[in-house]
Amino acid sequence: MTRTRPAWDFRASLILSAVLHVTVLAWLWLHQPQVIEVSLPGSYTVDLVGGATEPVAPAPVTGPPIPVPRDEVVASPKKVRPVARPAPAPPAQTQRPPVPNAPPGPATPATPEARIGLSGAPGVASDFPFSYYLVSVRNVIGRNWLEPGVSRRTRTTIAFRIRRDGTVEDARVETPSGVPLFDQAALRAVLASSPLPRLPADFKSDQLGVHFDFEVTR
């Protein structure tokens, strides 16, 4: 009995198909998909074949602690209390040696003075023994004295200096009378008498102080 070609081809195809299926199943069984888990903080477990799953908590780290570099260690600030320091002592004052007293220089000689008045004899200072000169001064000033009319006893004193040549200087009302008109008349009489007679040649000082009294008695 002879086989026909179509029946053989169908049977061969069936055998070849069975062999292929067995081969595929064997390959799939030997090559099962493997799941690789990567544990990182806040990461997801990734199935390289099946896709993403729910997030997995990171696994606790075991083993010795990882040393922290010194540059990354930040010390917490501490409050430092101010330390009271003693106040600096004042600088010691050096005592200066006493300055020796300077030798006294020559004393300035006082200006000799005399007192003259229109009423009565002129007074003579102890260091001016030239009474005749004071009389001449009184007479010159008396000629220039114009007494203002006053109804009561009045007295004023005019102070001035006489230079060597008789010039009158620094004339002023020394003791006012209380009647300005009387004081001004006495001052004008002194100023109008300048220059007075020259000082005596035997008088050693260059000037003479005079206190001239103008008095009216009624």
PDB file of C-alpha atoms in Angstrom:
ATOM      1  CA  MET A   1       0.000   0.000   0.000  1.00  0.00           C
ATOM      2  CA  THR A   2       1.493   3.243  -1.060  1.00  0.00           C
ATOM      3  CA  ARG A   3       1.238   6.526   0.974  1.00  0.00           C
ATOM      4  CA  THR A   4       0.090   9.571  -0.709  1.00  0.00           C
ATOM      5  CA  ARG A   5       2.165  12.807  -0.424  1.00  0.00           C
ATOM      6  CA  PRO A   6      -0.527  14.980   1.151  1.00  0.00           C
ATOM      7  CA  ALA A   7      -1.008  12.624   4.089  1.00  0.00           C
ATOM      8  CA  TRP A   8       2.755  12.656   4.764  1.00  0.00           C
ATOM      9  CA  ASP A   9       3.013  16.412   4.676  1.00  0.00           C
ATOM     10  CA  PHE A  10       0.225  16.857   7.213  1.00  0.00           C
ATOM     11  CA  ARG A  11       1.798  14.418   9.596  1.00  0.00           C
ATOM     12  CA  ALA A  12       5.212  16.000   9.277  1.00  0.00           C
ATOM     13  CA  SER A  13       3.787  19.428   9.980  1.00  0.00           C
ATOM     14  CA  LEU A  14       2.041  18.110  13.066  1.00  0.00           C
ATOM     15  CA  ILE A  15       5.269  16.581  14.402  1.00  0.00           C
ATOM     16  CA  LEU A  16       7.242  19.771  13.692  1.00  0.00           C
ATOM     17  CA  SER A  17       4.636  21.908  15.478  1.00  0.00           C
ATOM     18  CA  ALA A  18       4.744  19.660  18.548  1.00  0.00           C
ATOM     19  CA  VAL A  19       8.554  19.873  18.657  1.00  0.00           C
ATOM     20  CA  LEU A  20       8.439  23.663  18.457  1.00  0.00           C
ATOM     21  CA  HIS A  21       5.915  23.957  21.285  1.00  0.00           C
ATOM     22  CA  VAL A  22       7.968  21.722  23.519  1.00  0.00           C
ATOM     23  CA  THR A  23      11.094  23.729  22.736  1.00  0.00           C
ATOM     24  CA  VAL A  24       9.365  27.042  23.580  1.00  0.00           C
ATOM     25  CA  LEU A  25       7.955  25.704  26.842  1.00  0.00           C
ATOM     26  CA  ALA A  26      11.354  24.374  27.853  1.00  0.00           C
ATOM     27  CA  TRP A  27      12.996  27.730  27.108  1.00  0.00           C
ATOM     28  CA  LEU A  28      10.359  29.625  29.098  1.00  0.00           C
ATOM     29  CA  TRP A  29      10.781  27.273  32.042  1.00  0.00           C
ATOM     30  CA  LEU A  30      14.537  27.689  32.050  1.00  0.00           C
ATOM     31  CA  HIS A  31      14.402  31.455  31.646  1.00  0.00           C
ATOM     32  CA  GLN A  32      11.914  32.587  34.310  1.00  0.00           C
ATOM     33  CA  PRO A  33      11.790  36.383  34.838  1.00  0.00           C
ATOM     34  CA  GLN A  34      13.887  37.631  37.805  1.00  0.00           C
ATOM     35  CA  VAL A  35      12.819  40.594  39.929  1.00  0.00           C
ATOM     36  CA  ILE A  36      15.624  42.993  40.951  1.00  0.00           C
ATOM     37  CA  GLU A  37      14.828  45.174  43.949  1.00  0.00           C
ATOM     38  CA  VAL A  38      16.710  48.431  44.491  1.00  0.00           C
ATOM     39  CA  SER A  39      16.303  49.740  48.030  1.00  0.00           C
ATOM     40  CA  LEU A  40      16.875  53.498  48.105  1.00  0.00           C
ATOM     41  CA  PRO A  41      15.282  56.047  50.411  1.00  0.00           C
ATOM     42  CA  GLY A  42      11.953  56.955  48.936  1.00  0.00           C
ATOM     43  CA  SER A  43      12.406  54.727  45.851  1.00  0.00           C
ATOM     44  CA  TYR A  44      10.117  52.213  44.156  1.00  0.00           C
ATOM     45  CA  THR A  45      10.628  48.509  43.621  1.00  0.00           C
ATOM     46  CA  VAL A  46      10.950  48.072  39.896  1.00  0.00           C
ATOM     47  CA  ASP A  47      10.101  44.847  38.238  1.00  0.00           C
ATOM     48  CA  LEU A  48      12.071  44.753  35.042  1.00  0.00           C
ATOM     49  CA  VAL A  49       9.396  42.616  33.549  1.00  0.00           C
ATOM     50  CA  GLY A  50       6.191  43.210  35.390  1.00  0.00           C
ATOM     51  CA  GLY A  51       6.376  47.044  35.940  1.00  0.00           C
ATOM     52  CA  ALA A  52       6.272  49.277  39.052  1.00  0.00           C
ATOM     53  CA  THR A  53       4.822  48.188  42.400  1.00  0.00           C
ATOM     54  CA  GLU A  54       4.023  49.950  45.686  1.00  0.00           C
ATOM     55  CA  PRO A  55       6.886  51.867  47.350  1.00  0.00           C
ATOM     56  CA  VAL A  56       8.916  49.818  49.783  1.00  0.00           C
ATOM     57  CA  ALA A  57      10.319  51.257  53.002  1.00  0.00           C
ATOM     58  CA  PRO A  58      14.121  51.452  53.005  1.00  0.00           C
ATOM     59  CA  ALA A  59      15.863  48.581  54.695  1.00  0.00           C
ATOM     60  CA  PRO A  60      17.636  49.395  57.938  1.00  0.00           C
ATOM     61  CA  VAL A  61      21.322  49.970  57.560  1.00  0.00           C
ATOM     62  CA  THR A  62      23.438  47.477  59.383  1.00  0.00           C
ATOM     63  CA  GLY A  63      27.090  47.483  60.088  1.00  0.00           C
ATOM     64  CA  PRO A  64      29.455  50.051  61.662  1.00  0.00           C
ATOM     65  CA  PRO A  65      28.388  53.780  61.551  1.00  0.00           C
ATOM     66  CA  ILE A  66      29.710  55.782  58.681  1.00  0.00           C
ATOM     67  CA  PRO A  67      32.180  58.401  59.963  1.00  0.00           C
ATOM     68  CA  VAL A  68      31.181  62.008  59.288  1.00  0.00           C
ATOM     69  CA  PRO A  69      33.923  64.260  57.898  1.00  0.00           C
ATOM     70  CA  ARG A  70      35.208  66.862  60.335  1.00  0.00           C
ATOM     71  CA  ASP A  71      34.411  69.657  57.904  1.00  0.00           C
ATOM     72  CA  GLU A  72      30.715  68.751  58.013  1.00  0.00           C
ATOM     73  CA  VAL A  73      30.395  68.706  61.809  1.00  0.00           C
ATOM     74  CA  VAL A  74      28.708  71.896  62.960  1.00  0.00           C
ATOM     75  CA  ALA A  75      28.869  72.545  66.659  1.00  0.00           C
ATOM     76  CA  SER A  76      25.805  74.057  68.219  1.00  0.00           C
ATOM     77  CA  PRO A  77      26.465  77.635  69.359  1.00  0.00           C
ATOM     78  CA  LYS A  78      26.921  78.120  73.059  1.00  0.00           C
ATOM     79  CA  LYS A  79      26.102  81.270  74.976  1.00  0.00           C
ATOM     80  CA  VAL A  80      29.250  82.790  76.371  1.00  0.00           C
ATOM     81  CA  ARG A  81      28.822  84.927  79.441  1.00  0.00           C
ATOM     82  CA  PRO A  82      30.853  88.128  79.408  1.00  0.00           C
ATOM     83  CA  VAL A  83      33.712  88.033  81.833  1.00  0.00           C
ATOM     84  CA  ALA A  84      33.887  91.104  84.034  1.00  0.00           C
ATOM     85  CA  ARG A  85      37.308  92.603  83.755  1.00  0.00           C
ATOM     86  CA  PRO A  86      38.661  94.901  86.418  1.00  0.00           C
ATOM     87  CA  ALA A  87      38.796  98.579  85.480  1.00  0.00           C
ATOM     88  CA  PRO A  88      42.278  99.745  84.548  1.00  0.00           C
ATOM     89  CA  ALA A  89      44.021 101.529  87.338  1.00  0.00           C
ATOM     90  CA  PRO A  90      44.531 105.256  86.767  1.00  0.00           C
ATOM     91  CA  PRO A  91      48.057 106.172  85.784  1.00  0.00           C
ATOM     92  CA  ALA A  92      50.192 107.086  88.687  1.00  0.00           C
ATOM     93  CA  GLN A  93      50.688 110.784  88.950  1.00  0.00           C
ATOM     94  CA  THR A  94      54.268 111.690  89.066  1.00  0.00           C
ATOM     95  CA  GLN A  95      54.994 114.343  91.567  1.00  0.00           C
ATOM     96  CA  ARG A  96      56.841 117.176  90.017  1.00  0.00           C
ATOM     97  CA  PRO A  97      59.706 118.601  91.940  1.00  0.00           C
ATOM     98  CA  PRO A  98      58.892 121.947  93.497  1.00  0.00           C
ATOM     99  CA  VAL A  99      59.951 124.905  91.439  1.00  0.00           C
ATOM    100  CA  PRO A 100      62.355 127.021  93.366  1.00  0.00           C
ATOM    101  CA  ASN A 101      61.103 130.486  94.045  1.00  0.00           C
ATOM    102  CA  ALA A 102      62.494 133.012  91.656  1.00  0.00           C
ATOM    103  CA  PRO A 103      64.625 135.631  93.291  1.00  0.00           C
ATOM    104  CA  PRO A 104      62.625 138.771  93.882  1.00  0.00           C
ATOM    105  CA  GLY A 105      63.277 141.405  91.288  1.00  0.00           C
ATOM    106  CA  PRO A 106      63.611 145.061  91.921  1.00  0.00           C
ATOM    107  CA  ALA A 107      60.413 146.502  93.322  1.00  0.00           C
ATOM    108  CA  THR A 108      58.672 149.077  91.191  1.00  0.00           C
ATOM    109  CA  PRO A 109      58.910 152.335  93.058  1.00  0.00           C
ATOM    110  CA  ALA A 110      55.546 153.751  94.038  1.00  0.00           C
ATOM    111  CA  THR A 111      54.577 157.075  92.584  1.00  0.00           C
ATOM    112  CA  PRO A 112      55.010 159.799  95.200  1.00  0.00           C
ATOM    113  CA  GLU A 113      51.730 161.467  96.074  1.00  0.00           C
ATOM    114  CA  ALA A 114      50.652 164.696  97.678  1.00  0.00           C
ATOM    115  CA  ARG A 115      47.335 166.209  98.737  1.00  0.00           C
ATOM    116  CA  ILE A 116      46.396 169.788  97.911  1.00  0.00           C
ATOM    117  CA  GLY A 117      43.282 171.783  98.728  1.00  0.00           C
ATOM    118  CA  LEU A 118      41.958 175.228  97.938  1.00  0.00           C
ATOM    119  CA  SER A 119      41.031 175.768 101.570  1.00  0.00           C
ATOM    120  CA  GLY A 120      43.978 175.756 103.947  1.00  0.00           C
ATOM    121  CA  ALA A 121      47.657 174.981 103.441  1.00  0.00           C
ATOM    122  CA  PRO A 122      48.567 172.182 101.017  1.00  0.00           C
ATOM    123  CA  GLY A 123      49.504 168.847 102.524  1.00  0.00           C
ATOM    124  CA  VAL A 124      52.975 167.512 101.795  1.00  0.00           C
ATOM    125  CA  ALA A 125      53.740 163.811 101.226  1.00  0.00           C
ATOM    126  CA  SER A 126      56.623 162.360 103.200  1.00  0.00           C
ATOM    127  CA  ASP A 127      58.504 161.503  99.980  1.00  0.00           C
ATOM    128  CA  PHE A 128      57.853 164.910  98.366  1.00  0.00           C
ATOM    129  CA  PRO A 129      59.422 167.596 100.543  1.00  0.00           C
ATOM    130  CA  PHE A 130      58.953 170.427  98.047  1.00  0.00           C
ATOM    131  CA  SER A 131      56.092 172.383  99.577  1.00  0.00           C
ATOM    132  CA  TYR A 132      56.732 175.466  97.464  1.00  0.00           C
ATOM    133  CA  TYR A 133      55.934 173.452  94.349  1.00  0.00           C
ATOM    134  CA  LEU A 134      52.556 172.364  95.759  1.00  0.00           C
ATOM    135  CA  VAL A 135      51.706 175.988  96.553  1.00  0.00           C
ATOM    136  CA  SER A 136      52.415 176.979  92.952  1.00  0.00           C
ATOM    137  CA  VAL A 137      50.223 174.120  91.662  1.00  0.00           C
ATOM    138  CA  ARG A 138      47.379 175.197  93.973  1.00  0.00           C
ATOM    139  CA  ASN A 139      47.604 178.779  92.788  1.00  0.00           C
ATOM    140  CA  VAL A 140      47.504 177.855  89.096  1.00  0.00           C
ATOM    141  CA  ILE A 141      44.467 175.587  89.500  1.00  0.00           C
ATOM    142  CA  GLY A 142      42.751 178.128  91.782  1.00  0.00           C
ATOM    143  CA  ARG A 143      42.887 180.730  89.007  1.00  0.00           C
ATOM    144  CA  ASN A 144      41.025 178.322  86.654  1.00  0.00           C
ATOM    145  CA  TRP A 145      38.417 177.306  89.245  1.00  0.00           C
ATOM    146  CA  LEU A 146      34.938 178.684  88.526  1.00  0.00           C
ATOM    147  CA  GLU A 147      32.771 177.813  91.498  1.00  0.00           C
ATOM    148  CA  PRO A 148      29.211 176.885  90.520  1.00  0.00           C
ATOM    149  CA  GLY A 149      26.461 178.187  92.721  1.00  0.00           C
ATOM    150  CA  VAL A 150      25.615 175.639  95.426  1.00  0.00           C
ATOM    151  CA  SER A 151      23.416 176.235  98.470  1.00  0.00           C
ATOM    152  CA  ARG A 152      25.127 173.851 100.865  1.00  0.00           C
ATOM    153  CA  ARG A 153      28.533 172.549 101.840  1.00  0.00           C
ATOM    154  CA  THR A 154      29.984 170.606  98.916  1.00  0.00           C
ATOM    155  CA  ARG A 155      33.301 168.778  98.441  1.00  0.00           C
ATOM    156  CA  THR A 156      34.844 166.729  95.618  1.00  0.00           C
ATOM    157  CA  THR A 157      38.317 165.262  94.977  1.00  0.00           C
ATOM    158  CA  ILE A 158      40.040 165.175  91.601  1.00  0.00           C
ATOM    159  CA  ALA A 159      42.982 162.751  91.180  1.00  0.00           C
ATOM    160  CA  PHE A 160      45.633 163.232  88.492  1.00  0.00           C
ATOM    161  CA  ARG A 161      49.347 162.817  87.742  1.00  0.00           C
ATOM    162  CA  ILE A 162      51.908 165.474  86.883  1.00  0.00           C
ATOM    163  CA  ARG A 163      54.660 164.470  84.492  1.00  0.00           C
ATOM    164  CA  ARG A 164      58.246 165.819  84.644  1.00  0.00           C
ATOM    165  CA  ASP A 165      57.398 168.579  82.136  1.00  0.00           C
ATOM    166  CA  GLY A 166      54.227 169.573  84.045  1.00  0.00           C
ATOM    167  CA  THR A 167      51.730 167.768  81.756  1.00  0.00           C
ATOM    168  CA  VAL A 168      48.541 166.637  83.548  1.00  0.00           C
ATOM    169  CA  GLU A 169      47.513 163.007  82.882  1.00  0.00           C
ATOM    170  CA  ASP A 170      44.715 160.623  83.966  1.00  0.00           C
ATOM    171  CA  ALA A 171      42.561 163.302  85.564  1.00  0.00           C
ATOM    172  CA  ARG A 172      39.341 161.839  87.005  1.00  0.00           C
ATOM    173  CA  VAL A 173      36.723 162.399  89.695  1.00  0.00           C
ATOM    174  CA  GLU A 174      37.970 160.345  92.622  1.00  0.00           C
ATOM    175  CA  THR A 175      35.396 161.305  95.262  1.00  0.00           C
ATOM    176  CA  PRO A 176      32.169 162.705  93.803  1.00  0.00           C
ATOM    177  CA  SER A 177      30.279 165.344  95.730  1.00  0.00           C
ATOM    178  CA  GLY A 178      26.815 164.219  94.759  1.00  0.00           C
ATOM    179  CA  VAL A 179      26.390 167.331  92.617  1.00  0.00           C
ATOM    180  CA  PRO A 180      27.498 166.467  89.048  1.00  0.00           C
ATOM    181  CA  LEU A 181      27.759 170.145  88.060  1.00  0.00           C
ATOM    182  CA  PHE A 182      30.203 170.764  90.915  1.00  0.00           C
ATOM    183  CA  ASP A 183      32.316 167.720  89.994  1.00  0.00           C
ATOM    184  CA  GLN A 184      32.570 168.710  86.327  1.00  0.00           C
ATOM    185  CA  ALA A 185      33.600 172.276  87.233  1.00  0.00           C
ATOM    186  CA  ALA A 186      36.438 170.917  89.404  1.00  0.00           C
ATOM    187  CA  LEU A 187      37.611 168.542  86.661  1.00  0.00           C
ATOM    188  CA  ARG A 188      37.639 171.377  84.100  1.00  0.00           C
ATOM    189  CA  ALA A 189      39.770 173.522  86.423  1.00  0.00           C
ATOM    190  CA  VAL A 190      42.473 170.811  86.579  1.00  0.00           C
ATOM    191  CA  LEU A 191      42.489 170.133  82.837  1.00  0.00           C
ATOM    192  CA  ALA A 192      42.591 173.842  82.021  1.00  0.00           C
ATOM    193  CA  SER A 193      45.747 174.239  84.179  1.00  0.00           C
ATOM    194  CA  SER A 194      47.838 171.824  82.062  1.00  0.00           C
ATOM    195  CA  PRO A 195      50.739 172.181  81.721  1.00  0.00           C
ATOM    196  CA  LEU A 196      51.570 172.965  85.328  1.00  0.00           C
ATOM    197  CA  PRO A 197      55.033 174.115  86.448  1.00  0.00           C
ATOM    198  CA  ARG A 198      57.793 171.602  85.866  1.00  0.00           C
ATOM    199  CA  LEU A 199      58.647 169.226  88.690  1.00  0.00           C
ATOM    200  CA  PRO A 200      61.586 170.289  90.873  1.00  0.00           C
ATOM    201  CA  ALA A 201      64.988 169.371  89.486  1.00  0.00           C
ATOM    202  CA  ASP A 202      65.950 167.692  92.751  1.00  0.00           C
ATOM    203  CA  PHE A 203      62.865 165.453  92.606  1.00  0.00           C
ATOM    204  CA  LYS A 204      64.074 162.004  91.460  1.00  0.00           C
ATOM    205  CA  SER A 205      60.776 160.551  90.185  1.00  0.00           C
ATOM    206  CA  ASP A 206      59.384 161.251  86.735  1.00  0.00           C
ATOM    207  CA  GLN A 207      55.832 161.888  87.966  1.00  0.00           C
ATOM    208  CA  LEU A 208      53.841 163.017  90.983  1.00  0.00           C
ATOM    209  CA  GLY A 209      50.404 161.861  92.008  1.00  0.00           C
ATOM    210  CA  VAL A 210      48.081 164.579  93.272  1.00  0.00           C
ATOM    211  CA  HIS A 211      44.704 164.459  95.078  1.00  0.00           C
ATOM    212  CA  PHE A 212      43.189 167.904  94.793  1.00  0.00           C
ATOM    213  CA  ASP A 213      40.233 168.814  97.073  1.00  0.00           C
ATOM    214  CA  PHE A 214      37.616 171.329  95.961  1.00  0.00           C
ATOM    215  CA  GLU A 215      35.393 172.380  98.852  1.00  0.00           C
ATOM    216  CA  VAL A 216      32.729 175.034  99.439  1.00  0.00           C
ATOM    217  CA  THR A 217      31.727 175.763 103.056  1.00  0.00           C
ATOM    218  CA  ARG A 218      28.532 177.749 103.765  1.00  0.00           C
TER     219      ARG A 218
END
